mmCIF file of C-alpha atoms in Angstrom:
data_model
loop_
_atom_site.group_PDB
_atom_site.id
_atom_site.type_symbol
_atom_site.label_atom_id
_atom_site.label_comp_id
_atom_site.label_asym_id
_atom_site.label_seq_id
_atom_site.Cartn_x
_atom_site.Cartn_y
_atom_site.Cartn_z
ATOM 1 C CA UNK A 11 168.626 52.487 58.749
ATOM 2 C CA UNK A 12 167.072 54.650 61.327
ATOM 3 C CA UNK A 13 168.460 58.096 61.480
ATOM 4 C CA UNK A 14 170.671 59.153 64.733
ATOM 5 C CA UNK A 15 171.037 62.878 66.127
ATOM 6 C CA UNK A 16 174.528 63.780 66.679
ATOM 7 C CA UNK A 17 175.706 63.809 70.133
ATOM 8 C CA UNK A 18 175.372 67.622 71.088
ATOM 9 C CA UNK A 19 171.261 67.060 70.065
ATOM 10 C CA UNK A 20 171.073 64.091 72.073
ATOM 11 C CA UNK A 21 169.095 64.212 75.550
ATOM 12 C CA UNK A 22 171.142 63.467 78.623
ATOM 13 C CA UNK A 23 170.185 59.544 79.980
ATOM 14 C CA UNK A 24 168.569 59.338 82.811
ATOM 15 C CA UNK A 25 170.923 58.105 85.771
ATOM 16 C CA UNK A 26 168.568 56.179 88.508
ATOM 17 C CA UNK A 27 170.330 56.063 92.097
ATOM 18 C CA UNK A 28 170.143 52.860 93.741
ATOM 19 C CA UNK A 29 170.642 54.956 96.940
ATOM 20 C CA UNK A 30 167.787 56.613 96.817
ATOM 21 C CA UNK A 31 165.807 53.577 97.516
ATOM 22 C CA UNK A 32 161.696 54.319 97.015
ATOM 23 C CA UNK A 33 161.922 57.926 95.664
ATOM 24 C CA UNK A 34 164.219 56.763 92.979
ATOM 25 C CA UNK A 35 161.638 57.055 90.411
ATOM 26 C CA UNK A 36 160.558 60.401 91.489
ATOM 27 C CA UNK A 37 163.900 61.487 91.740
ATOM 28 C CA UNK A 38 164.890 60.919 88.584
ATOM 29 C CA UNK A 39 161.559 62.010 86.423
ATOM 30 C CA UNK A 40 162.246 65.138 89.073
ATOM 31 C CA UNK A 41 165.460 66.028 87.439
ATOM 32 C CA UNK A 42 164.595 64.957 83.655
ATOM 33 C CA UNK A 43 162.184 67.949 84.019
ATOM 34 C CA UNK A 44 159.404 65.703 84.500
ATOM 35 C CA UNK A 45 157.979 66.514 87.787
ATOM 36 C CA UNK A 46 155.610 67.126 90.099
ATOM 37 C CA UNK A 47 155.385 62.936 90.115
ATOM 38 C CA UNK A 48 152.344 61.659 91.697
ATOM 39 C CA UNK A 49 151.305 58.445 93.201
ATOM 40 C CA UNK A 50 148.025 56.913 92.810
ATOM 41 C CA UNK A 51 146.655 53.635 94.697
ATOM 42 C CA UNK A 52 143.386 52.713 96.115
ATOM 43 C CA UNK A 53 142.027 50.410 99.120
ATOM 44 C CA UNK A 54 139.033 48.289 98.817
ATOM 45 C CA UNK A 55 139.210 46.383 95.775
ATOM 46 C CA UNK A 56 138.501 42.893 97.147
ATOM 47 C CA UNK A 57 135.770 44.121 99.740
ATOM 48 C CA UNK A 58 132.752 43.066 99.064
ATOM 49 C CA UNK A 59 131.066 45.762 102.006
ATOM 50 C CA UNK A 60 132.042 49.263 101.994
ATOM 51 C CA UNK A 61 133.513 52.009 99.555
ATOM 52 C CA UNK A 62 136.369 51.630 96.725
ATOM 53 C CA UNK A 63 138.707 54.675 97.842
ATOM 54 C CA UNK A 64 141.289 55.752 95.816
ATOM 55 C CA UNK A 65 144.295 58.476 96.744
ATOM 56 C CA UNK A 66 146.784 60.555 94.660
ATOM 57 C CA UNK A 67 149.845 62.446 96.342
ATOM 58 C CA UNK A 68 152.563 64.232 95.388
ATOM 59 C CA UNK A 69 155.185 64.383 97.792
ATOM 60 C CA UNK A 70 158.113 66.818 98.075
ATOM 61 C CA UNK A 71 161.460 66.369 96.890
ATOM 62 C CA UNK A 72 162.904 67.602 100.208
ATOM 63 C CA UNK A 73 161.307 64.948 102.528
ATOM 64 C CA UNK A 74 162.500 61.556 102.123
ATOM 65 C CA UNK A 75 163.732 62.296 105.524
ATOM 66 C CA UNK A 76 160.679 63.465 107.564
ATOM 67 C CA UNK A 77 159.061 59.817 105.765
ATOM 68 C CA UNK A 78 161.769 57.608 106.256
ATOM 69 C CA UNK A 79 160.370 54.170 106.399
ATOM 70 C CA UNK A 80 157.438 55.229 104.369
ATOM 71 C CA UNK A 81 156.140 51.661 102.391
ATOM 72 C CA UNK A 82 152.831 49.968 101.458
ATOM 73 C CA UNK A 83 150.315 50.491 103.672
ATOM 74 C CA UNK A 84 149.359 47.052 104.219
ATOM 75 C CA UNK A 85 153.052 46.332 105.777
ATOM 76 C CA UNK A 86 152.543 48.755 108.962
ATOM 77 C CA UNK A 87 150.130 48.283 111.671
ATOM 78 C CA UNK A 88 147.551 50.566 112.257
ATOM 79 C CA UNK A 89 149.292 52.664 114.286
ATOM 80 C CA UNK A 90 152.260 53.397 111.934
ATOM 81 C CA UNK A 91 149.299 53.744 109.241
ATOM 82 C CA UNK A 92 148.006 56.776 111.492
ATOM 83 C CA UNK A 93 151.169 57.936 112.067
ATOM 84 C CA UNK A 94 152.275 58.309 108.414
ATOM 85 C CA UNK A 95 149.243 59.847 107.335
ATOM 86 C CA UNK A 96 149.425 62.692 109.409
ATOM 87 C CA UNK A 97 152.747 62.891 108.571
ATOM 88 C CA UNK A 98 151.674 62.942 104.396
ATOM 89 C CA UNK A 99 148.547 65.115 105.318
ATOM 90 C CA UNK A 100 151.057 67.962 106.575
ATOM 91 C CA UNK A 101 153.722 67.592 104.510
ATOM 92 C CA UNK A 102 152.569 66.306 100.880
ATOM 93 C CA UNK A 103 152.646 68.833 97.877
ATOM 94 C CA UNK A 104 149.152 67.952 97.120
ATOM 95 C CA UNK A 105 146.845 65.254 97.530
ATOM 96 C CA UNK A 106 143.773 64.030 96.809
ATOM 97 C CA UNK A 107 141.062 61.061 98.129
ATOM 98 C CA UNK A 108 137.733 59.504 96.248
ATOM 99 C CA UNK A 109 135.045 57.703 97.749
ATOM 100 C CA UNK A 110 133.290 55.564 95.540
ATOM 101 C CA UNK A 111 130.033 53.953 97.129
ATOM 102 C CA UNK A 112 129.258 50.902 97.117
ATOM 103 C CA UNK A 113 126.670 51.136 94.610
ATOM 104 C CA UNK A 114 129.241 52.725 91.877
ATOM 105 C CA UNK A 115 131.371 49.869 92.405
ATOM 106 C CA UNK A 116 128.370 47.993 91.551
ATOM 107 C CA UNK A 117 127.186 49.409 88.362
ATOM 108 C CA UNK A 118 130.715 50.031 87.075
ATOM 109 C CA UNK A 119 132.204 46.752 88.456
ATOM 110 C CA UNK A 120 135.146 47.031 90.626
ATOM 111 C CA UNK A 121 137.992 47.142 88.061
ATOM 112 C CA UNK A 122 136.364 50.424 86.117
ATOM 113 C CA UNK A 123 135.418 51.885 89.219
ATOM 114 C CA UNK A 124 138.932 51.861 90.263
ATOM 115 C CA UNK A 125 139.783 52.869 86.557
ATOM 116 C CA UNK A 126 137.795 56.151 87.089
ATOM 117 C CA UNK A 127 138.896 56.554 90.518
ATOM 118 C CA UNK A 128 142.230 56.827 89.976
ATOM 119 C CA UNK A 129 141.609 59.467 86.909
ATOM 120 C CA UNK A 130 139.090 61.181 89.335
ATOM 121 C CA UNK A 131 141.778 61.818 91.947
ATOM 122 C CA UNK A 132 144.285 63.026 89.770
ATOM 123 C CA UNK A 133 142.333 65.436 88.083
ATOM 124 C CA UNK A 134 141.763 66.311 91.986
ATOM 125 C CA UNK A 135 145.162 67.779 92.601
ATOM 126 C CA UNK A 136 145.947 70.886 93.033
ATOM 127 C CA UNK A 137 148.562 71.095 89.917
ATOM 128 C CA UNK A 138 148.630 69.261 87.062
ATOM 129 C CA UNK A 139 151.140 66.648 87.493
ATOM 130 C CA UNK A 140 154.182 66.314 84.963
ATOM 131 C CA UNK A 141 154.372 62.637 85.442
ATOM 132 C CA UNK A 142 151.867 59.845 87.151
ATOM 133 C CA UNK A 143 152.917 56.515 89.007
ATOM 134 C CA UNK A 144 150.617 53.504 89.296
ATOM 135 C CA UNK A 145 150.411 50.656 91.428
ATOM 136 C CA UNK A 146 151.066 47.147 89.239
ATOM 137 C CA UNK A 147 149.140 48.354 86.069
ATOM 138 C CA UNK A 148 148.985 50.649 83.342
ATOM 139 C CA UNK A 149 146.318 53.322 83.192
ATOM 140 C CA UNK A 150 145.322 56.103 81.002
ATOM 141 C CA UNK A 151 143.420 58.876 80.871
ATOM 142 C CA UNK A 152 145.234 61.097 83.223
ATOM 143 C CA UNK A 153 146.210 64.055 80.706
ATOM 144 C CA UNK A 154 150.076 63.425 81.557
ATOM 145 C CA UNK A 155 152.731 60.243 80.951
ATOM 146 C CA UNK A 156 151.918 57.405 83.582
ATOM 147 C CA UNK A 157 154.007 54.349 84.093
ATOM 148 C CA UNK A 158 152.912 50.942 85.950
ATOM 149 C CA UNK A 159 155.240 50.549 88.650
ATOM 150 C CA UNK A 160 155.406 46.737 89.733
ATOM 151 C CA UNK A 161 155.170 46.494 93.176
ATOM 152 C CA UNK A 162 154.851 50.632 93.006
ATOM 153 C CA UNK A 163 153.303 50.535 97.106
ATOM 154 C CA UNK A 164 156.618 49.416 98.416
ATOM 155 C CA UNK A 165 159.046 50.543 95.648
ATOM 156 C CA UNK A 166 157.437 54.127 95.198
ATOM 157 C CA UNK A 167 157.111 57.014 97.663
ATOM 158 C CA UNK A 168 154.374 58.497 96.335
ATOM 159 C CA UNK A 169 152.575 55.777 95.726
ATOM 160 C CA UNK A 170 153.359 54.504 98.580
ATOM 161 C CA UNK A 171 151.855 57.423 100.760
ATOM 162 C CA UNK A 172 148.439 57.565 98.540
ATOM 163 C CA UNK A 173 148.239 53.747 99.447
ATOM 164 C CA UNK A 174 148.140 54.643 102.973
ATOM 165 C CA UNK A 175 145.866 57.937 102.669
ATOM 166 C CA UNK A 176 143.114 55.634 100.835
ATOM 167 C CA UNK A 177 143.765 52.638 103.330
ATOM 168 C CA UNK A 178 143.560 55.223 106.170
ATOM 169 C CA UNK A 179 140.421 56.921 104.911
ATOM 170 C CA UNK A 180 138.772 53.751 104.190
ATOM 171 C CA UNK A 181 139.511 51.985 107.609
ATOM 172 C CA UNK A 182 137.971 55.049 109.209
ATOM 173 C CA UNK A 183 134.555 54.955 107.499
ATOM 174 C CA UNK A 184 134.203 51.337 107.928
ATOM 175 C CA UNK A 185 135.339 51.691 111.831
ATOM 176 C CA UNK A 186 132.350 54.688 111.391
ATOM 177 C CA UNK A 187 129.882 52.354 110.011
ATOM 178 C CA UNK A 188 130.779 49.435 112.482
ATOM 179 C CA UNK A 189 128.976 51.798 114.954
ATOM 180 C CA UNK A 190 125.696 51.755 112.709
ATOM 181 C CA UNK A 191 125.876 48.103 111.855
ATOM 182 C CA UNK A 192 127.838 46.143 114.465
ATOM 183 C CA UNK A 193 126.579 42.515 113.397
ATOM 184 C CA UNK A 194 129.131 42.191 110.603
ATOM 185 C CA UNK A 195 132.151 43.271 113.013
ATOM 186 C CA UNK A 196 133.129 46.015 110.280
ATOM 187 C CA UNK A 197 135.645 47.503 112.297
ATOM 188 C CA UNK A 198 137.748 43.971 113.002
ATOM 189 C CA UNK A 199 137.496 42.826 108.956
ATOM 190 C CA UNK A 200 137.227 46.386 107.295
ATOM 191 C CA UNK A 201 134.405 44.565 104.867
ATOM 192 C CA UNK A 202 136.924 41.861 103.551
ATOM 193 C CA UNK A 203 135.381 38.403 102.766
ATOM 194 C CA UNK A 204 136.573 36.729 105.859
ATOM 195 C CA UNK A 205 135.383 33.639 107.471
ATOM 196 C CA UNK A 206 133.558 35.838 110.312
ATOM 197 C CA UNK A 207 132.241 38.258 107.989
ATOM 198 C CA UNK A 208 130.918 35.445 105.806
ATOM 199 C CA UNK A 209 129.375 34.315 108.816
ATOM 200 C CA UNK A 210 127.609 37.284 109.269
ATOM 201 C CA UNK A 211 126.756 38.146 106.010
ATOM 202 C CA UNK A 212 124.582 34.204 106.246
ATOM 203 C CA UNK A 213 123.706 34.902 110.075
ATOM 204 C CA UNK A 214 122.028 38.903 109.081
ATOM 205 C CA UNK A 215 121.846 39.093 105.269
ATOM 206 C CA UNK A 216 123.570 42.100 103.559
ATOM 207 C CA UNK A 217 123.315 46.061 104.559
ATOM 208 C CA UNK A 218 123.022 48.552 102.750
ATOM 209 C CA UNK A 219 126.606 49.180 102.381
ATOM 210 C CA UNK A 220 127.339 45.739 100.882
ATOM 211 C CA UNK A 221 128.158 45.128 96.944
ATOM 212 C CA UNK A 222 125.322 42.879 95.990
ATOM 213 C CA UNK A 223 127.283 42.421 92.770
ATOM 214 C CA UNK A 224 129.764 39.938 94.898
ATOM 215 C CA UNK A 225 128.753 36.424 94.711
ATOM 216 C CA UNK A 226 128.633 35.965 98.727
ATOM 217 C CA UNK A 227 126.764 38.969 98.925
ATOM 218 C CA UNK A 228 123.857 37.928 96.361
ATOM 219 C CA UNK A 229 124.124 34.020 97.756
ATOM 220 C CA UNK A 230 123.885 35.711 101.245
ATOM 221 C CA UNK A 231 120.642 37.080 99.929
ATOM 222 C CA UNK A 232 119.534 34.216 98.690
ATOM 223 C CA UNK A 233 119.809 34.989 94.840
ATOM 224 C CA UNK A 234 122.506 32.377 93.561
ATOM 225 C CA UNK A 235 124.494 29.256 95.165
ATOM 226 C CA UNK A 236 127.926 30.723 95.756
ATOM 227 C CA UNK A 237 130.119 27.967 92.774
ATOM 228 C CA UNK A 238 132.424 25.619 93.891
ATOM 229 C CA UNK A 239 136.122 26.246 93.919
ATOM 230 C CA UNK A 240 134.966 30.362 94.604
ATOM 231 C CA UNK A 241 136.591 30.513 98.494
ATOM 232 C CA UNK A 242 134.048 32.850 100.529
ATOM 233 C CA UNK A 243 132.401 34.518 97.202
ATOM 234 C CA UNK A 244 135.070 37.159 96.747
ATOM 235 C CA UNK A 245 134.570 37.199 92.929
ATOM 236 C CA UNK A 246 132.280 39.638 91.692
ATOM 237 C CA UNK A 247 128.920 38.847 89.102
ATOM 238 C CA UNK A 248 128.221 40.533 86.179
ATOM 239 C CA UNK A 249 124.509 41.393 86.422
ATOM 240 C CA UNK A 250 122.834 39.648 83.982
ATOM 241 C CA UNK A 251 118.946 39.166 85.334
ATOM 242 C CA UNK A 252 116.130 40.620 86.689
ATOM 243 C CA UNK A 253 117.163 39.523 90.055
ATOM 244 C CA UNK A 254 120.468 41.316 89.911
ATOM 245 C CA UNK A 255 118.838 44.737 89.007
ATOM 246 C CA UNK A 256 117.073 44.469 91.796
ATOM 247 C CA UNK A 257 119.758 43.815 94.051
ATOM 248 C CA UNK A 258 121.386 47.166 92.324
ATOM 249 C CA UNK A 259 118.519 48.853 92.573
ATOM 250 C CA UNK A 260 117.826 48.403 96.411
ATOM 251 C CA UNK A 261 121.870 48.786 96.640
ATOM 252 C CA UNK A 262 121.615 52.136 95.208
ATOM 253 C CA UNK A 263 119.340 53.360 98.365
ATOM 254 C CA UNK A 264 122.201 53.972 100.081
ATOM 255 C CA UNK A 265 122.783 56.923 102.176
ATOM 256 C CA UNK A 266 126.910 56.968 102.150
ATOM 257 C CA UNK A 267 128.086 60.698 100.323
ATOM 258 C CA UNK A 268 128.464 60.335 96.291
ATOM 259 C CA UNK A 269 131.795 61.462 96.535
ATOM 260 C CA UNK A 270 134.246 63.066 98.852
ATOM 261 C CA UNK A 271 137.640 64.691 97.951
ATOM 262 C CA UNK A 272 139.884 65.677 100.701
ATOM 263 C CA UNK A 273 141.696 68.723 99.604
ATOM 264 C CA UNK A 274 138.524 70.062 98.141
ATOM 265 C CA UNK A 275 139.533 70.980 94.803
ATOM 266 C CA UNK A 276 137.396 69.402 92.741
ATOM 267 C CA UNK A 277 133.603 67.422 93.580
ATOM 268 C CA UNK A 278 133.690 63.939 92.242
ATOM 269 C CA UNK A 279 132.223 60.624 92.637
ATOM 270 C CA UNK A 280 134.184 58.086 94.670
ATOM 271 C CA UNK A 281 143.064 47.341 99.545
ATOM 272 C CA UNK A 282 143.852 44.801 100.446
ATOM 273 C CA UNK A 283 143.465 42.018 102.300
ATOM 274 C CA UNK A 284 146.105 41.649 104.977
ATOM 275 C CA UNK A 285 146.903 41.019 108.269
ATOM 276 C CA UNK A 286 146.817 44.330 111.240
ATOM 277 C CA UNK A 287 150.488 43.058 112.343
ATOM 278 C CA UNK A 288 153.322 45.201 109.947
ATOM 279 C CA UNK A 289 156.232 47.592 110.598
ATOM 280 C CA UNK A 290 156.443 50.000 112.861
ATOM 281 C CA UNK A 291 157.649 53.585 111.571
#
């Protein structure tokens, strides 16, 4: 029979509030003595063009308020997007954003790359956090407790408001590199596998900035047949041959930055597909 600790030893349980709607799990970690709580999600993962960038934030306690109608990023148009990332930029305890090139993503593969990301950013912050959220799965490595929040983009503030500092910061460099490579209409399709960016990729071959370890992307080169059943090439290729290390290799001639972090704390190495319609703030 497992031993019990009388009552007065006992720790208080932890009391969620409905009411509190998407900082309810901050909230209550907050009070249990478990805080600062920070969010961590990244955009980019099904790309097959472009960076993986990944976001932590810690919000304030205080500020439900000043980001009411805060949710996942992919639910609000653009303009709500911009709108709630100033809003995060000037108001969030601490933050940080990773850039991972398209050529980490490449040698890492996309899952470890976002793996590393996410432990990247939080190591970023400012402070230490007492207690980390993640988006949908579990993750360790973060030197604190972390939980896997299901649905944590529209069910967590903080996760919610790194989802829309990496989707932000990733829709501006591909808008940037639309500029310098306006055949694959970058700034429309944000380097998603869509029908017109598959057309593209066939029509021009792939950039620089493209993950040659996607199927479409190594089929658009002419390396493999893209299988049937894989819609558009979206799954990623181990790299198994000679022709695949080259592919890497001329991927990794890339001039995008090895890493960025926003707040500036720390030097390190750097989602989703969805339509621009969503919620206004």
């Amino acid at each position: 029979m497992r031993p019990t600790l009388p009552p007065e030893l006992r720790p208080a349980r932890a009391v969620v509030r409905r009411s509190a709607g998407s900082w309810t799990l901050q909230s209550t970690l907050q009070r249990h003595g478990l805080g600062p709580v920070a969010g961590v999600d990244e955009a980019g993962r099904g790309a097959c063009a472009g960076p993986l960038v990944v976001a932590a934030c810690v919000l304030r306690p205080g500020d439900a308020k000043r980001l009411d109608g805060l949710t996942d990023s992919k639910l609000l148009t653009p303009a709500a997007r911009e709108e709630y990332y100033a809003l995060i930029t000037r108001w969030a305890q601490d933050s940080a954003v990773v850039v991972i090139p398209p050529e980490e993503v490449d040698r890492r593969g996309v899952h470890v790359a976002n793996i590393e990301g996410m432990r990247r950013a939080v190591a970023g912050l400012t402070d230490r956090p007492g207690y980390v959220l993640t988006d949908g799965f579990p993750v360790r490595g973060f030197g604190s407790p972390a939980l896997a929040v299901p649905k944590g983009d529209q069910v967590a503030a903080c996760v919610a408001a790194a989802s829309v500092l990496a989707k932000v910061t990733r829709d501006r460099i591909m808008v940037a590199l639309h500029d310098e490579f306006p055949e694959y209409g970058f700034a429309e399709h944000k380097g998603y596998c869509t029908t017109v960016h598959d057309a593209a990729l066939t029509e021009h071959g792939p950039s620089r900035v493209h993950r040659f370890s996607f199927v479409n992307v190594r089929a658009a080169r002419g390396d493999v047949a893209i299988p049937v059943g894989v819609g558009g090439g979206v799954v990623g290729a181990a790299v198994e041959d000679d022709d695949d290390v080259a592919a890497l290799e001329a991927a990794a001639a890339v001039g995008l930055p090895t890493a960025l972090v926003h707040n500036g704390t720390v030097t390190v190495g750097p989602t989703e597909v969805g339509a621009e319609g969503g919620m206004e703030p």
